[in-house]
Coordinates of C-alpha atoms and ligand atoms in Angstrom, one line a residue:
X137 CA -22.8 1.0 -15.6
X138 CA -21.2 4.5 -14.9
X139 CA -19.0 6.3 -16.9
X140 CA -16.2 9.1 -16.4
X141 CA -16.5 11.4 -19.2
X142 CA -13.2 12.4 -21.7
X143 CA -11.1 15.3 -19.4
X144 CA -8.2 15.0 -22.3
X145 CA -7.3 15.7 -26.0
X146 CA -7.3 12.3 -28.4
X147 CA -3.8 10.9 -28.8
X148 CA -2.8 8.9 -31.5
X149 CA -2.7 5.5 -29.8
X150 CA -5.3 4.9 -27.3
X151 CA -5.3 1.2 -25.1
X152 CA -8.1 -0.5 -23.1
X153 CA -6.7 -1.6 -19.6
X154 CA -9.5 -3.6 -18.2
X155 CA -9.8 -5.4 -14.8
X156 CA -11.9 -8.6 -14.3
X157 CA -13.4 -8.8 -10.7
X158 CA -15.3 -11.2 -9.0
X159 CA -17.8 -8.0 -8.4
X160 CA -16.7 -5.9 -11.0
X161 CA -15.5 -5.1 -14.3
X162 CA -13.4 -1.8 -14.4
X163 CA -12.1 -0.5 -17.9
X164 CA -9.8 2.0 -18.0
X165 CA -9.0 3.9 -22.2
X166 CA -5.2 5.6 -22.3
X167 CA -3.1 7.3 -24.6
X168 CA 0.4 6.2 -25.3
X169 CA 1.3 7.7 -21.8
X170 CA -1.3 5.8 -19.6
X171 CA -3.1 8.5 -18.3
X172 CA -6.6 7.4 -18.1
X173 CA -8.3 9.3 -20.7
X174 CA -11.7 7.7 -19.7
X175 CA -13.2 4.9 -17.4
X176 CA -16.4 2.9 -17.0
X177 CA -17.4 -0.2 -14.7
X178 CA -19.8 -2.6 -14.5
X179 CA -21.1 -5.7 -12.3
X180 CA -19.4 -9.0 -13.2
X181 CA -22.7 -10.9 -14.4
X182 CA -23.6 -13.5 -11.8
X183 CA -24.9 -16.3 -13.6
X184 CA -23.8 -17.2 -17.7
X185 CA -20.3 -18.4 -16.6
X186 CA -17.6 -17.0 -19.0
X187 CA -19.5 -16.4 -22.4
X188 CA -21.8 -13.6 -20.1
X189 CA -18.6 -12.3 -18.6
X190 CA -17.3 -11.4 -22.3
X191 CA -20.4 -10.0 -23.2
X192 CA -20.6 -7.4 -20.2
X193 CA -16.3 -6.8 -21.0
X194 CA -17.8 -5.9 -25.0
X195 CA -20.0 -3.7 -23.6
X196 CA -18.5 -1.6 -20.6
X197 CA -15.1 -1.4 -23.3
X198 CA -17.4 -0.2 -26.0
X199 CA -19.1 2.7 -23.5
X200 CA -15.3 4.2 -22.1
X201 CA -14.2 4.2 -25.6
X202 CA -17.4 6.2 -26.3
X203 CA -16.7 8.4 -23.5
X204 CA -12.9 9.0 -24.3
X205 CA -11.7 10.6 -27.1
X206 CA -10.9 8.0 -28.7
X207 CA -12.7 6.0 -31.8
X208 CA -10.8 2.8 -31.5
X209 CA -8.2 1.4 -29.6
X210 CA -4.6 -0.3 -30.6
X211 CA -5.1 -3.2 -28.1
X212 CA -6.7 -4.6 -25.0
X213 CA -5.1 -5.8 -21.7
X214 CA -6.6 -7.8 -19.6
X215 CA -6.2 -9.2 -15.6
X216 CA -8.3 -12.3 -14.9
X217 CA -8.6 -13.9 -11.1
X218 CA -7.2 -17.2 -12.1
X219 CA -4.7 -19.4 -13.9
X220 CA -4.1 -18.0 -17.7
X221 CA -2.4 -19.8 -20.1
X222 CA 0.4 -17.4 -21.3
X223 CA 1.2 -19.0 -24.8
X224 CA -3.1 -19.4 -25.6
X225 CA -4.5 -16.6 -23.4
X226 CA -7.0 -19.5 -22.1
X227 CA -8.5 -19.4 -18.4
X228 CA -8.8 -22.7 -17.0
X229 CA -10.8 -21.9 -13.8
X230 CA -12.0 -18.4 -11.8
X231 CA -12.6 -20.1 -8.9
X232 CA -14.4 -16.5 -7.5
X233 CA -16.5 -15.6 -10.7
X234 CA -19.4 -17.8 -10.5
X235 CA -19.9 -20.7 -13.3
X236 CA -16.2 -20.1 -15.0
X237 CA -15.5 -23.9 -13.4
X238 CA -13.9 -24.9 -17.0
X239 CA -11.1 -23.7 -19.3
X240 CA -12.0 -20.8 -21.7
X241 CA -10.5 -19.6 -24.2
X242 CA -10.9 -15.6 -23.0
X243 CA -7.9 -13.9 -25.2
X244 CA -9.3 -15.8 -28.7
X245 CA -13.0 -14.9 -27.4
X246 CA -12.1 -11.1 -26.9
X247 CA -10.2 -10.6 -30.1
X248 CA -13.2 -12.0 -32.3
X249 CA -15.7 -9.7 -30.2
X250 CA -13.5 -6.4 -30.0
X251 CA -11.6 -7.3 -33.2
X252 CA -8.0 -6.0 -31.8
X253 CA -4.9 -8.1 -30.2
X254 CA -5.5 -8.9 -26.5
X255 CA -3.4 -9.4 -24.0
X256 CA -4.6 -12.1 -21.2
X257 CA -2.6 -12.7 -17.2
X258 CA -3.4 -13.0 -13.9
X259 CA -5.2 -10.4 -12.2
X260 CA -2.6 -9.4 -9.9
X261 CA 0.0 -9.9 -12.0
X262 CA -1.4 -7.5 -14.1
X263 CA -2.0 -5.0 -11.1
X264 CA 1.6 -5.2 -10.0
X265 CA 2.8 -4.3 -14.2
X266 CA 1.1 -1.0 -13.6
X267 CA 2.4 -0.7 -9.6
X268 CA 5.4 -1.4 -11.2
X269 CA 5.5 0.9 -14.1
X270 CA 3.2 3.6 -12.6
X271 CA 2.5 3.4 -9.2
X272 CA 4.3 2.9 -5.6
X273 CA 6.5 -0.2 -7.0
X274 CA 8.4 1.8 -9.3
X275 CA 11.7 2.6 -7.5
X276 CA 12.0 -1.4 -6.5
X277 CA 13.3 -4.1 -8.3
X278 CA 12.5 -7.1 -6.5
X279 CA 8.6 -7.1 -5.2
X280 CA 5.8 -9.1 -3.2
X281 CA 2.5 -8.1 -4.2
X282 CA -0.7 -9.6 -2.3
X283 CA -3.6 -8.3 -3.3
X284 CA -6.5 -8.6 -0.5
X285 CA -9.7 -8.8 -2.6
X286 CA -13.1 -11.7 -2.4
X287 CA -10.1 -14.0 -2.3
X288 CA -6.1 -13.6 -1.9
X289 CA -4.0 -13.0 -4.6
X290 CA -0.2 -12.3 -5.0
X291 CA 3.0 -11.5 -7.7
X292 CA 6.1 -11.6 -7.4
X293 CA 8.6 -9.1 -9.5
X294 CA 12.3 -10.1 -9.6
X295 CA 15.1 -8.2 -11.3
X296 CA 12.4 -6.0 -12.5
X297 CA 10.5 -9.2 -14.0
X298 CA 7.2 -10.7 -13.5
X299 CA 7.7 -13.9 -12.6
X300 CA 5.0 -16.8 -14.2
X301 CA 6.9 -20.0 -12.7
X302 CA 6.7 -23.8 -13.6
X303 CA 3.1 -23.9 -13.6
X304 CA 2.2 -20.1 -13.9
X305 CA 1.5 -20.5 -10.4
X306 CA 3.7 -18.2 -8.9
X307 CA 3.1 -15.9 -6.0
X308 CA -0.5 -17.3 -5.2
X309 CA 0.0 -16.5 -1.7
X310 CA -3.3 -16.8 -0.7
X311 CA -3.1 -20.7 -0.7
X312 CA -0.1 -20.7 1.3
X313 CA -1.0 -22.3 4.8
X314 CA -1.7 -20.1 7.7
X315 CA -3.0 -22.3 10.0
X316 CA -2.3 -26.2 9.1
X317 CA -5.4 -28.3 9.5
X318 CA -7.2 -24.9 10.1
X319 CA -10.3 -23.7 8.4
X320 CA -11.3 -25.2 4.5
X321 CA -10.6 -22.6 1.8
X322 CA -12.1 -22.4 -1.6
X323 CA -9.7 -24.2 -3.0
X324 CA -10.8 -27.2 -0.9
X325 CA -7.4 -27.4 1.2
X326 CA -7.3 -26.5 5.1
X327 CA -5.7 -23.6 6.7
X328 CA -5.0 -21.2 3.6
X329 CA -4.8 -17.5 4.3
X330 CA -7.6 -17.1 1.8
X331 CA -10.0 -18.8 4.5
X332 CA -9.1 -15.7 7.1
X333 CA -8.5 -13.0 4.8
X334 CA -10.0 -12.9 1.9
X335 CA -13.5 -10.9 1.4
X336 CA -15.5 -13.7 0.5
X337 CA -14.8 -16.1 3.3
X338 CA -15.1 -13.2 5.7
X339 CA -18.9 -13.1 4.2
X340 CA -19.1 -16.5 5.2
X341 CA -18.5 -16.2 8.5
X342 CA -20.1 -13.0 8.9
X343 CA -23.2 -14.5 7.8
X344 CA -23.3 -17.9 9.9
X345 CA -22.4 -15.6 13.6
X346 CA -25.3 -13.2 12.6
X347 CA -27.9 -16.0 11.7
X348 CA -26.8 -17.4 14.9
X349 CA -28.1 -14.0 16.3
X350 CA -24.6 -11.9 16.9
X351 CA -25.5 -8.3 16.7
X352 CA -23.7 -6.0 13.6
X353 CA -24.4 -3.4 11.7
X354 CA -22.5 -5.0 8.2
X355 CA -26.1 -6.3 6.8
X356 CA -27.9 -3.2 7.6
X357 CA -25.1 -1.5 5.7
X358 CA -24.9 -3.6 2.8
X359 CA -28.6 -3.4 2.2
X360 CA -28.9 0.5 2.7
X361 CA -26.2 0.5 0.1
X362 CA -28.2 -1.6 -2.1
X363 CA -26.0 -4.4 -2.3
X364 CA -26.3 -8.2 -1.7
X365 CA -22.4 -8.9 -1.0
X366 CA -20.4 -7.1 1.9
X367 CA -18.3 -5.3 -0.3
X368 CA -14.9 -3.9 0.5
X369 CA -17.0 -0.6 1.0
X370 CA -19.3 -2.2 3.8
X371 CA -16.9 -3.7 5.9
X372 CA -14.8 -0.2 5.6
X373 CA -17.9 1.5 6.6
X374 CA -18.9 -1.1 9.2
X375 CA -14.8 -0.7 10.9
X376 CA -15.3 3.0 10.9
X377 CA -18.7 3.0 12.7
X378 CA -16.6 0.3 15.3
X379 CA -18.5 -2.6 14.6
X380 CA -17.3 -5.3 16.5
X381 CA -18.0 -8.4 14.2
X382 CA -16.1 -6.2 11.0
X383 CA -13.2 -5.9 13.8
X384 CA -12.6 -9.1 14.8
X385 CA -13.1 -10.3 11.0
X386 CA -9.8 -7.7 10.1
X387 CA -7.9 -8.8 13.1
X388 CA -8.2 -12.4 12.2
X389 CA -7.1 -11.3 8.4
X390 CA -4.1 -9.4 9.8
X391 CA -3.1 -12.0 12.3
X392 CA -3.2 -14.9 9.6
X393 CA -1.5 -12.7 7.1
X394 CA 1.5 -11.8 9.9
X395 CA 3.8 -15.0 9.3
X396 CA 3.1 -16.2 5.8
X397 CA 4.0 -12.5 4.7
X398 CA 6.7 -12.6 6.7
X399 CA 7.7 -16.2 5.6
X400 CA 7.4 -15.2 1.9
X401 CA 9.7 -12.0 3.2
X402 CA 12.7 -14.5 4.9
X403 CA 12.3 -16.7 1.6
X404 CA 12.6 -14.3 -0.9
X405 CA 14.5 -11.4 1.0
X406 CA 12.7 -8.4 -1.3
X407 CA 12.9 -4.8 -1.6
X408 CA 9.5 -4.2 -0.7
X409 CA 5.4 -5.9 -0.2
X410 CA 2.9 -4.0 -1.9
X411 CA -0.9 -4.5 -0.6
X412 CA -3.7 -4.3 -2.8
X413 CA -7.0 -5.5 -3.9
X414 CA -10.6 -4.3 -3.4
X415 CA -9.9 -4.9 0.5
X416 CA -6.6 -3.9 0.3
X417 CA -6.4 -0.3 -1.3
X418 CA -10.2 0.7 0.3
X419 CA -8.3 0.1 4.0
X420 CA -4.9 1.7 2.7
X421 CA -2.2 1.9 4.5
X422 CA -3.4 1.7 8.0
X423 CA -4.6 -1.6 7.2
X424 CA -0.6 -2.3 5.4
X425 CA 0.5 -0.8 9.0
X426 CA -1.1 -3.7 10.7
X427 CA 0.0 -6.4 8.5
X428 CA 3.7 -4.8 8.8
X429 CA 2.8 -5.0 12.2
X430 CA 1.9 -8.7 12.9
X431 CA 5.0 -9.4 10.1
X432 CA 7.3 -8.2 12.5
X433 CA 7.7 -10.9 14.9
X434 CA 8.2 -13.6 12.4
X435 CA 10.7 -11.5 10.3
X436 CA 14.4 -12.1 9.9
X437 CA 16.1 -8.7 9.6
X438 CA 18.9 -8.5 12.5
X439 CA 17.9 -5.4 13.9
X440 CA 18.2 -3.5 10.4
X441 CA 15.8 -1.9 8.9
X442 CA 12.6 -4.3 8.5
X443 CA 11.3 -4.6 4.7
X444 CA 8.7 -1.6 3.6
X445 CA 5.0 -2.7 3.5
X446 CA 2.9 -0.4 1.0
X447 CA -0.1 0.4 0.1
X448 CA -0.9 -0.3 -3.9
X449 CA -0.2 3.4 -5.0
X450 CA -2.9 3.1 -7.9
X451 CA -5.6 2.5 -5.6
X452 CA -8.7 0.7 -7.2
X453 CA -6.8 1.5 -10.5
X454 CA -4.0 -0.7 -10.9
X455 CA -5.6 -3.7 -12.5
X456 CA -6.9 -1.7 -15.0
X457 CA -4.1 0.9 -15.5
X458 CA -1.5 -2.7 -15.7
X459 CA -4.0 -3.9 -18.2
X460 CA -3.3 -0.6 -20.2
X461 CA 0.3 -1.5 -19.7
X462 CA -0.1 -4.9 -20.8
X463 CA -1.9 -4.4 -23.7
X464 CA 1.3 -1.5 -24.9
X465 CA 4.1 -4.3 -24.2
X466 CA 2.8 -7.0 -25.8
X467 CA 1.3 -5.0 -29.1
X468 CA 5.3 -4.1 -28.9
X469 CA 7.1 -7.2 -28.0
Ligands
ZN614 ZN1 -6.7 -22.4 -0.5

């Protein structure tokens, strides 16, 4: 675990905004104002399944509110990668945590263990809240989040709303088909762009071309890093030292995310796509460059000016910062 030590004066009301990975668990403490009075992060514990994953939240919470200035905290917020039941805060899968394969009741779990009202939603639901109240969504009403992390996420914000949809499905772009009858995805379908771009089945295939004997430096960086995943900050590394295998693993991602962005875009006609995600907001906006890019040819704008595609202005932050928001709206509501 590392911590960020207090850099500000108590407020009266502090929140915990905390951010469930399929690496990591980042916990963000703010005042009233959301200014991140403290952090503190964690590994998501491999094995357990979900009981483990609440323990680890306990503790990483309990260590930033130590380091903020803070004793307690009003209420908790908290994004999840997978589908939350909004009126029982219950998880029924997290397809990329390992061993969460049933329903659990997370929001119940965490208010017995922290003993303070938490608020439970999709991961990057939650991010796009705090893009959306704090970050590089706020002068747009109507926004496409996809969040580029082990798998592919998205939101979608209408009229200023977060939208949950019929089966609290909505904007789970990463399922949409890129490539029908293409290659099998997590979710067990074909073709999905979570099967090219998300950071997990990049692994895959990284790992099956260099067994075959392909030449790259992404292993050799992960394990002089003292990892045991390719993390968003190996492949980065591995694209700036011009690996070739990182490359073409990008260019596949940006050529499969091209025309179901640009799809979602001629559907839904918004004011803007935000990328995110571990993936997403370590690459930035050259990487939102590229997907606007391979967009273009697939858009429907009539020679005006083509939709804006940003970078998540909260960088590694907005999951956490939104779960800070979260918590504030519904202790409120
Ligand atoms: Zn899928």
């Amino acid at each position: 675990m590392t911590a960020v030590p207090a850099r500000r004066p108590a407020a009266a009301v502090a929140y915990a905004g905390v951010d469930l990975g399929a690496t990591k668990i980042e916990v963000v403490i703010t005042g009233s104002d959301f200014a991140p009075v403290a952090q503190a992060r964690t590994a998501t514990p491999s094995r357990g399944g979900p009981a483990a994953v609440v323990v680890a939240i306990k503790a990483v919470v309990d260590e930033a509110i130590e380091a903020s200035p803070h004793r307690r905290i009003a209420a908790l917020g908290i994004g999840v990668p997978g589908q939350v039941d909004e009126a029982t805060g219950a998880v029924s899968k997290s397809p990329n945590i390992r061993g969460w394969t049933a329903s659990f009741p997370l929001r119940e779990q965490l208010q017995k263990d922290l003993g303070v009202p938490a608020a439970v939603d999709n991961d990057v639901r939650v991010a796009l809240l705090g893009e959306h109240r704090l970050g590089a969504a706020q002068p747009f009403r109507d926004v496409l989040a996809v969040w580029f992390g082990t798998g592919v996420g998205g939101a979608l914000l209408l009229d200023g709303v977060i939208r949950r949809g019929r089966l609290s499905a909505c904007g789970e772009i990463g399922h949409a088909c890129a490539a029908p009858g293409g290659r099998r995805c997590s979710c067990g379908r074909r073709g999905c762009l979570e099967a090219y771009a998300g950071r997990g089945s990049m692994e895959r295939r990284a790992r099956e071309r260099v067994e075959k004997g392909e030449k790259s430096s992404l292993f050799t960086l992960m394990k002089r890093s003292g990892r045991t995943r390719l993390t968003s900050g190996v492949i980065a590394k591995a694209l700036d030292e011009g690996d070739r295998l990182a490359n073409e693993l990008i260019n596949e991602a940006v050529r499969a995310a091209g025309p179901v962005l640009a799809s979602a875009v001629n559907i839904l006609d918004v004011d803007a796509v935000l990328i995110g995600g571990g993936l997403g907001s370590r690459l930035g906006q050259p990487f939102a460059r590229r997907v606007h890019r391979s967009m273009q040819p697939h858009l429907l704008h009539d020679g005006r000016e083509s939709v804006p595609v940003l970078a998540a202005g909260l960088g590694d932050l907005s999951g956490a910062l939104g779960g800070a928001v979260l918590a504030a709206e519904r202790a409120s509501a």
